[in-house]
Coordinates of C-alpha atoms and ligand atoms in Angstrom, one line a residue:
X1 CA -31.9 -19.1 -7.4
X2 CA -29.4 -16.6 -6.1
X3 CA -26.0 -17.5 -4.8
X4 CA -26.0 -18.4 -1.2
X5 CA -22.7 -16.9 -0.3
X6 CA -21.0 -13.7 -1.4
X7 CA -17.9 -11.9 -0.2
X8 CA -18.9 -9.7 2.7
X9 CA -20.0 -6.1 1.7
X10 CA -17.0 -3.9 1.1
X11 CA -14.6 -6.8 0.5
X12 CA -13.3 -8.2 -2.8
X13 CA -11.8 -11.3 -4.2
X14 CA -8.6 -10.5 -6.1
X15 CA -8.7 -13.1 -8.9
X16 CA -5.6 -14.4 -10.7
X17 CA -6.0 -11.9 -13.6
X18 CA -5.8 -9.0 -11.3
X19 CA -3.1 -10.4 -9.0
X20 CA -0.4 -9.9 -11.6
X21 CA -0.8 -6.2 -11.1
X22 CA -0.8 -6.5 -7.3
X23 CA 2.3 -8.7 -7.3
X24 CA 4.1 -6.2 -9.6
X25 CA 3.2 -3.3 -7.3
X26 CA 4.3 -5.2 -4.2
X27 CA 7.5 -6.3 -5.8
X28 CA 8.4 -2.8 -6.9
X29 CA 7.7 -1.6 -3.3
X30 CA 9.9 -4.3 -1.8
X31 CA 12.7 -3.3 -4.2
X32 CA 12.6 0.4 -3.3
X33 CA 12.2 -0.3 0.5
X34 CA 15.2 -2.6 0.3
X35 CA 17.3 0.0 -1.5
X36 CA 16.4 2.5 1.3
X37 CA 17.5 -0.2 3.7
X38 CA 14.2 -0.4 5.6
X39 CA 13.4 -3.6 7.4
X40 CA 10.0 -5.3 7.3
X41 CA 7.9 -5.8 10.3
X42 CA 4.7 -7.9 10.5
X43 CA 2.3 -7.4 13.3
X44 CA -1.1 -9.1 14.0
X45 CA -4.1 -8.0 12.0
X46 CA -6.0 -7.7 15.3
X47 CA -5.0 -6.1 18.5
X48 CA -6.6 -5.0 21.7
X49 CA -9.3 -2.5 20.9
X50 CA -7.9 -0.2 23.5
X51 CA -4.6 0.2 21.5
X52 CA -6.5 1.9 18.7
X53 CA -8.8 3.8 21.0
X54 CA -5.7 5.3 22.7
X55 CA -3.7 6.2 19.6
X56 CA -6.5 7.3 17.3
X57 CA -8.5 9.2 19.9
X58 CA -11.8 8.1 21.4
X59 CA -13.6 10.7 19.4
X60 CA -12.2 9.9 16.0
X61 CA -14.4 8.6 13.2
X62 CA -12.1 5.5 12.9
X63 CA -12.8 4.6 16.6
X64 CA -16.4 5.6 16.8
X65 CA -17.8 4.4 13.5
X66 CA -15.3 2.4 11.5
X67 CA -13.8 -0.2 13.9
X68 CA -14.3 -3.9 13.4
X69 CA -14.5 -4.5 17.1
X70 CA -15.3 -7.9 18.5
X71 CA -15.0 -10.1 21.6
X72 CA -13.2 -13.4 21.2
X73 CA -14.3 -16.6 23.0
X74 CA -12.1 -15.6 25.9
X75 CA -14.0 -12.3 26.2
X76 CA -11.1 -10.2 25.1
X77 CA -12.0 -6.8 23.6
X78 CA -10.3 -6.9 20.2
X79 CA -10.4 -5.0 16.9
X80 CA -9.2 -5.6 13.4
X81 CA -6.5 -3.1 12.7
X82 CA -7.7 0.1 10.9
X83 CA -4.1 1.1 10.3
X84 CA -0.7 -0.2 11.3
X85 CA 1.3 2.5 13.0
X86 CA -0.3 1.7 16.4
X87 CA 0.6 -2.0 16.0
X88 CA 4.2 -1.1 15.0
X89 CA 4.5 1.2 18.0
X90 CA 3.2 -1.5 20.3
X91 CA 5.7 -4.0 18.9
X92 CA 8.5 -1.5 19.2
X93 CA 7.8 -1.1 22.9
X94 CA 6.9 -4.7 23.7
X95 CA 10.2 -6.0 22.2
X96 CA 12.4 -3.2 23.5
X97 CA 13.6 -2.2 20.1
X98 CA 14.8 1.1 21.6
X99 CA 17.5 -1.0 23.3
X100 CA 18.6 -2.5 20.0
X101 CA 19.6 0.7 18.2
X102 CA 18.6 4.4 18.4
X103 CA 16.9 4.8 15.1
X104 CA 14.7 2.1 13.5
X105 CA 13.6 2.2 9.9
X106 CA 10.7 -0.2 9.3
X107 CA 8.1 -1.0 6.7
X108 CA 5.0 -3.1 6.5
X109 CA 2.5 -4.3 3.9
X110 CA -0.9 -5.9 4.6
X111 CA -4.6 -5.6 4.9
X112 CA -6.4 -3.0 7.1
X113 CA -10.1 -2.9 8.0
X114 CA -12.5 0.0 8.3
X115 CA -16.2 -0.2 8.5
X116 CA -16.8 2.6 6.0
X117 CA -19.4 3.1 3.3
X118 CA -18.0 1.1 0.4
X119 CA -17.5 2.9 -2.9
X120 CA -14.9 3.1 -5.7
X121 CA -11.5 3.2 -4.0
X122 CA -13.0 2.6 -0.5
X123 CA -13.3 -0.9 0.9
X124 CA -13.8 -2.4 4.2
X125 CA -10.7 -4.6 3.8
X126 CA -8.0 -2.7 1.9
X127 CA -4.2 -2.9 1.7
X128 CA -1.6 -0.5 2.8
X129 CA 2.2 -0.4 2.4
X130 CA 3.8 1.9 5.0
X131 CA 7.1 2.9 6.5
X132 CA 8.1 4.4 9.8
X133 CA 11.3 5.9 11.3
X134 CA 11.2 5.6 15.0
X135 CA 13.7 7.3 17.3
X136 CA 14.7 10.6 15.9
X137 CA 13.1 14.1 15.9
X138 CA 15.5 15.3 13.1
X139 CA 13.9 17.0 10.1
X140 CA 16.2 14.8 8.0
X141 CA 14.0 11.8 8.9
X142 CA 10.9 13.6 7.6
X143 CA 12.8 14.4 4.4
X144 CA 13.9 10.8 3.9
X145 CA 10.3 9.6 4.6
X146 CA 8.9 11.9 1.9
X147 CA 11.7 10.9 -0.5
X148 CA 10.8 7.3 0.0
X149 CA 7.1 8.0 -0.4
X150 CA 7.7 9.7 -3.7
X151 CA 10.2 7.1 -4.9
X152 CA 7.6 4.4 -4.3
X153 CA 5.1 6.2 -6.5
X154 CA 7.8 6.7 -9.2
X155 CA 8.6 3.0 -9.2
X156 CA 5.0 2.4 -9.9
X157 CA 5.1 4.7 -12.9
X158 CA 3.6 7.8 -11.3
X159 CA 5.2 11.0 -12.6
X160 CA 5.1 14.7 -11.7
X161 CA 3.8 14.0 -8.2
X162 CA 3.3 17.1 -6.1
X163 CA 3.3 16.4 -2.3
X164 CA 0.8 18.5 -0.3
X165 CA 2.4 19.6 2.9
X166 CA 1.5 21.3 6.2
X167 CA 2.7 21.4 9.7
X168 CA 0.3 20.6 12.5
X169 CA 2.7 21.9 15.2
X170 CA 2.5 20.5 18.7
X171 CA -0.5 19.8 20.8
X172 CA 0.1 23.1 22.6
X173 CA 0.4 25.2 19.5
X174 CA -2.6 23.4 18.0
X175 CA -4.8 24.4 20.9
X176 CA -4.2 28.1 20.1
X177 CA -4.9 27.4 16.5
X178 CA -8.0 25.5 17.4
X179 CA -9.3 28.6 19.2
X180 CA -8.8 30.7 16.1
X181 CA -10.5 28.1 13.9
X182 CA -13.5 27.9 16.3
X183 CA -13.8 31.7 16.1
X184 CA -13.5 31.6 12.3
X185 CA -16.2 28.9 12.0
X186 CA -18.6 30.5 14.5
X187 CA -20.6 32.5 12.0
X188 CA -21.6 29.3 10.1
X189 CA -21.6 26.9 13.0
X190 CA -25.4 26.2 12.6
X191 CA -24.9 25.2 9.0
X192 CA -22.3 22.6 9.7
X193 CA -23.3 18.9 9.8
X194 CA -23.9 17.3 13.2
X195 CA -20.5 15.7 13.4
X196 CA -18.7 19.0 12.7
X197 CA -20.9 20.9 15.2
X198 CA -19.8 18.5 17.9
X199 CA -16.1 18.6 16.8
X200 CA -16.2 22.4 16.7
X201 CA -16.3 22.2 20.5
X202 CA -14.1 19.1 21.0
X203 CA -11.4 19.4 18.3
X204 CA -12.1 22.1 15.7
X205 CA -9.1 20.9 13.5
X206 CA -11.2 17.9 12.7
X207 CA -13.8 20.1 11.0
X208 CA -11.1 20.8 8.3
X209 CA -10.9 17.1 7.8
X210 CA -14.6 16.7 7.1
X211 CA -16.1 14.8 4.2
X212 CA -19.6 16.3 4.7
X213 CA -20.4 18.5 1.7
X214 CA -22.5 20.8 4.0
X215 CA -19.4 21.7 5.9
X216 CA -17.5 22.5 2.7
X217 CA -20.3 24.8 1.5
X218 CA -20.5 26.5 4.9
X219 CA -16.7 27.1 5.0
X220 CA -16.7 28.4 1.4
X221 CA -19.3 31.0 2.3
X222 CA -17.0 32.6 4.9
X223 CA -15.5 35.9 3.9
X224 CA -12.7 36.0 6.4
X225 CA -9.7 34.0 5.3
X226 CA -9.1 30.7 7.1
X227 CA -6.5 31.0 9.8
X228 CA -3.4 29.0 9.0
X229 CA -1.7 26.6 11.3
X230 CA 1.6 27.7 9.9
X231 CA 1.0 31.1 11.5
X232 CA 0.5 29.6 14.9
X233 CA 3.6 27.4 15.0
X234 CA 5.9 27.5 18.1
X235 CA 9.5 28.5 17.3
X236 CA 10.9 25.0 17.3
X237 CA 8.1 23.6 15.0
X238 CA 8.7 26.6 12.7
X239 CA 12.4 25.8 12.5
X240 CA 11.6 22.2 11.9
X241 CA 9.2 23.1 9.1
X242 CA 11.8 25.3 7.4
X243 CA 14.4 22.6 7.6
X244 CA 12.0 20.0 6.1
X245 CA 11.2 22.3 3.2
X246 CA 14.8 23.0 2.5
X247 CA 15.6 19.3 2.6
X248 CA 12.8 18.6 0.1
X249 CA 14.1 21.3 -2.2
X250 CA 17.6 20.0 -2.0
X251 CA 16.5 16.5 -2.9
X252 CA 14.3 17.7 -5.8
X253 CA 10.9 16.8 -4.3
X254 CA 8.0 18.9 -5.6
X255 CA 5.7 20.1 -2.9
X256 CA 3.0 22.6 -2.3
X257 CA 1.3 24.0 0.8
X258 CA -2.1 22.8 1.8
X259 CA -3.3 24.8 4.8
X260 CA -6.4 22.5 5.2
X261 CA -4.3 19.4 5.6
X262 CA -4.6 18.4 9.2
X263 CA -4.6 14.5 9.3
X264 CA -7.4 12.8 11.3
X265 CA -5.4 11.2 14.0
X266 CA -4.5 12.8 17.4
X267 CA -0.9 11.6 17.6
X268 CA 0.4 13.5 14.6
X269 CA 2.8 16.4 15.3
X270 CA 4.5 18.8 13.0
X271 CA 4.9 17.5 9.4
X272 CA 1.8 16.3 7.6
X273 CA 1.8 15.3 3.9
X274 CA -0.4 13.6 1.4
X275 CA -0.8 12.9 -2.3
X276 CA -3.9 12.7 -4.4
X277 CA -4.8 11.5 -7.8
X278 CA -7.9 13.3 -9.2
X279 CA -8.7 10.5 -11.6
X280 CA -10.0 8.5 -8.6
X281 CA -12.9 10.8 -8.0
X282 CA -14.1 11.3 -4.4
X283 CA -11.6 8.8 -2.9
X284 CA -8.6 10.5 -4.4
X285 CA -6.0 10.2 -1.5
X286 CA -3.3 7.7 -2.5
X287 CA -1.3 8.0 0.6
X288 CA -0.2 10.3 3.4
X289 CA 1.8 10.5 6.5
X290 CA 3.5 12.7 9.0
X291 CA 5.3 13.0 12.2
X292 CA 3.8 11.3 15.3
X293 CA 6.1 12.3 18.2
X294 CA 3.2 11.7 20.7
X295 CA 2.4 8.1 19.7
X296 CA 4.8 5.9 21.6
X297 CA 4.3 7.9 24.8
X298 CA 0.5 7.6 24.5
X299 CA 1.1 3.8 24.6
X300 CA 2.9 4.1 27.9
X301 CA 6.4 4.2 26.6
X302 CA 9.1 6.9 27.0
X303 CA 8.7 10.0 24.8
X304 CA 9.9 8.7 21.4
X305 CA 9.7 10.6 18.2
X306 CA 8.6 9.0 15.0
X307 CA 7.6 9.8 11.4
X308 CA 5.8 7.6 8.8
X309 CA 3.4 7.2 6.0
X310 CA 1.0 4.7 4.5
X311 CA -0.2 4.3 0.9
X312 CA -3.4 2.6 -0.2
X313 CA -2.5 -0.1 -2.6
X314 CA -6.1 -0.7 -3.8
X315 CA -6.0 2.9 -5.1
X316 CA -2.6 2.6 -6.6
X317 CA -3.7 -0.6 -8.5
X318 CA -6.9 1.1 -9.5
X319 CA -5.0 4.0 -11.1
X320 CA -2.7 1.6 -12.9
X321 CA -5.7 -0.3 -14.2
X322 CA -7.4 2.9 -15.4
X323 CA -4.2 3.6 -17.3
X324 CA -4.4 0.2 -19.0
X325 CA -1.1 -0.8 -17.4
X326 CA -0.3 -4.5 -17.4
X327 CA 3.0 -5.7 -15.8
X328 CA 5.7 -6.8 -18.2
X329 CA 5.8 -10.6 -18.6
X330 CA 9.0 -11.6 -16.9
X331 CA 8.4 -15.3 -16.5
X332 CA 10.8 -17.6 -18.1
X333 CA 8.0 -20.0 -19.0
X334 CA 7.8 -23.1 -21.2
X335 CA 5.1 -25.7 -22.0
X336 CA 6.1 -29.3 -22.2
X337 CA 4.2 -31.3 -24.7
X338 CA 4.4 -35.1 -24.5
X339 CA 3.0 -38.1 -26.3
X340 CA 2.1 -41.5 -24.9
X341 CA 5.6 -42.9 -25.6
X342 CA 7.3 -40.0 -24.0
X343 CA 5.0 -39.4 -21.1
X344 CA 7.3 -40.7 -18.4
X345 CA 10.3 -38.9 -19.8
X346 CA 8.2 -35.8 -19.7
X347 CA 7.3 -36.3 -16.0
X348 CA 11.0 -36.2 -14.9
X349 CA 11.9 -33.4 -17.4
X350 CA 9.1 -31.2 -16.0
X351 CA 10.2 -31.7 -12.5
X352 CA 13.9 -31.0 -13.4
X353 CA 13.0 -27.8 -15.4
X354 CA 10.9 -26.5 -12.6
X355 CA 14.0 -26.0 -10.5
X356 CA 14.9 -23.1 -12.8
X357 CA 12.0 -22.2 -15.2
X358 CA 8.3 -21.7 -15.0
X359 CA 6.9 -24.9 -16.5
X360 CA 3.4 -25.8 -17.6
X361 CA 2.3 -29.3 -18.8
X362 CA -0.9 -31.1 -19.5
X363 CA -2.5 -33.0 -16.6
X364 CA -4.9 -35.1 -18.6
X365 CA -2.8 -37.1 -21.2
X366 CA -4.6 -35.2 -24.0
X367 CA -3.8 -35.5 -27.7
X368 CA -0.9 -33.4 -29.1
X369 CA -3.2 -31.0 -30.8
X370 CA -5.0 -30.1 -27.6
X371 CA -1.7 -29.7 -25.8
X372 CA -0.3 -27.4 -28.5
X373 CA -3.5 -25.3 -28.2
X374 CA -3.1 -25.1 -24.5
X375 CA 0.6 -24.2 -24.9
X376 CA -0.4 -21.2 -27.1
X377 CA -3.1 -20.1 -24.6
X378 CA -0.8 -20.4 -21.6
X379 CA 1.3 -17.5 -22.6
X380 CA 4.5 -19.6 -22.5
X381 CA 7.3 -18.4 -24.6
X382 CA 8.5 -21.8 -25.7
X383 CA 7.0 -25.3 -26.1
X384 CA 9.3 -28.3 -25.6
X385 CA 7.8 -31.1 -27.7
X386 CA 8.9 -34.6 -26.8
X387 CA 8.3 -36.6 -30.0
X388 CA 8.6 -40.3 -30.1
X389 CA 11.3 -40.6 -32.9
X390 CA 13.3 -37.7 -31.6
X391 CA 13.1 -39.2 -28.2
X392 CA 14.8 -42.3 -29.5
X393 CA 17.6 -40.1 -31.0
X394 CA 18.0 -38.2 -27.7
X395 CA 16.5 -35.0 -29.1
X396 CA 13.6 -32.7 -28.4
X397 CA 11.9 -30.0 -30.5
X398 CA 11.9 -26.4 -29.2
X399 CA 9.1 -24.3 -30.6
X400 CA 9.0 -20.5 -30.2
X401 CA 5.3 -20.0 -29.7
X402 CA 5.2 -16.3 -30.7
X403 CA 7.4 -16.6 -33.8
X404 CA 6.0 -20.0 -34.8
X405 CA 9.6 -21.3 -35.6
X406 CA 11.1 -24.5 -34.3
X407 CA 14.3 -26.3 -34.0
X408 CA 15.6 -29.6 -32.8
X409 CA 18.1 -29.7 -29.9
X410 CA 19.9 -32.4 -28.1
X411 CA 18.3 -33.4 -24.8
X412 CA 21.6 -32.9 -22.9
X413 CA 21.9 -29.3 -24.3
X414 CA 18.3 -28.4 -23.6
X415 CA 18.9 -26.5 -20.3
X416 CA 21.6 -24.5 -22.0
X417 CA 19.3 -23.7 -24.9
X418 CA 16.5 -22.6 -22.6
X419 CA 18.9 -20.4 -20.6
X420 CA 20.0 -18.7 -23.8
X421 CA 16.4 -18.1 -25.0
X422 CA 14.8 -17.2 -21.7
X423 CA 17.2 -14.6 -20.3
X424 CA 15.5 -12.9 -17.3
X425 CA 14.2 -9.6 -18.5
X426 CA 14.6 -6.4 -16.5
X427 CA 11.1 -5.4 -15.3
X428 CA 10.6 -2.1 -16.9
X429 CA 8.8 0.9 -15.5
X430 CA 5.9 2.4 -17.2
Ligands
LIG1 P1 -5.0 6.9 6.2 O1 -4.5 5.9 7.2 O2 -6.5 7.2 6.5 O3 -4.2 8.1 6.1 O4 -5.0 6.2 4.8 C1 -3.8 6.1 4.1 C2 -4.2 5.7 2.7 O5 -4.9 4.4 2.8 C3 -5.2 6.6 2.0 O6 -4.5 7.6 1.3 C4 -5.8 5.7 1.0 O7 -5.1 5.5 -0.1 C5 -5.9 4.3 1.8 N1 -7.2 4.1 2.4 C6 -7.7 4.5 3.5 N2 -8.9 4.0 3.8 C7 -9.2 3.2 2.7 C8 -10.3 2.4 2.4 N3 -11.4 2.3 3.2 N4 -10.3 1.7 1.2 C9 -9.2 1.8 0.4 N5 -8.1 2.6 0.7 C10 -8.1 3.2 1.8

């Protein structure tokens, strides 16, 4: 008989063995974000559908094909969030954050939902960590964003990252570029997939964003070189672009041009960036971001510049797993072993120790041999054995489970002895 229930297609259970890696990745992210002095924001995982339709563009894949859209019992038109920048922008406006400081540096971490075709590295529920700077058009904000982006990856042990960069200009300069792209693609228009044929009219930049192999084939066959957005930038966007590149050079960030990088969403302006890891195969994008000066205004707010990124944590964890990375054991953990005569002393000791150390103990009043086996298996560093005779003398046995050595210590000096032997380790980077 088959199982009656399974996790919905495209979703996964993260079991305790995998969670260690996730917690490590999240903890490193929080450390780095804290050192950059960004502040966390948590917004709902569902919002009005219209919010996403407005910010992502009605014609985008995300809105047309990938949205978890539903009516609640009050007949509200809602959707699970496919990304979090729209929610952050909405919260920024709703709570008047503009009145509480000119520039806001924010971060978030949480699940996002897209109804895509599941495959390695692509899920219907996936996790992103992201950051936003809202309130300044300065190129310095783009530079700081990319510094933070790279430093997160470095904290996770990624080395030699090269950030792919482009500028998508402003909506006005993009229109001129769109015309050039349309003309460039015209000779192969009938060989493009149906989505791209439609986009060629509506928004030719999206054709560059395509995942359809037919489109890539068609574009490769063109003899004329692809027109470049950078050649169509307005003067201000060009100056901004140069300032961002200079800032990245000054802070030692490796980057390269990617003229095909256009980002799928309508609200992006100027800087666009991305990193890939080829070991992931088809779903190689680890994260990306850019400037979105049009977003807040599109939500009905005053014109407010912003820049941000998001990183797919499932893919980060997947790369770490492929590399065989397991987080360093930092737990200060012990296993308390008791006998019948010391069981009640053990109960109070366990509770006391748990104020400071990670403590495991038997739940089933098993024989000492079974408890020692469990202690070995638990991964604890030390076992505290409460023997009957020692107990009468006010002593306990401390056993180093890895070395197999043991010593007797006075009960009142136990905490001190544990502190000396279980110094918190610095989590090391790979
Ligand atoms: P995007 O919001 O599309 O720019 O995505 C940012 C990052 O989120 C990507 O670079 C991926 O790492 C990750 N991501 C996007 N969609 C998915 C998905 N369906 N499953 C897993 N990760 C995803």
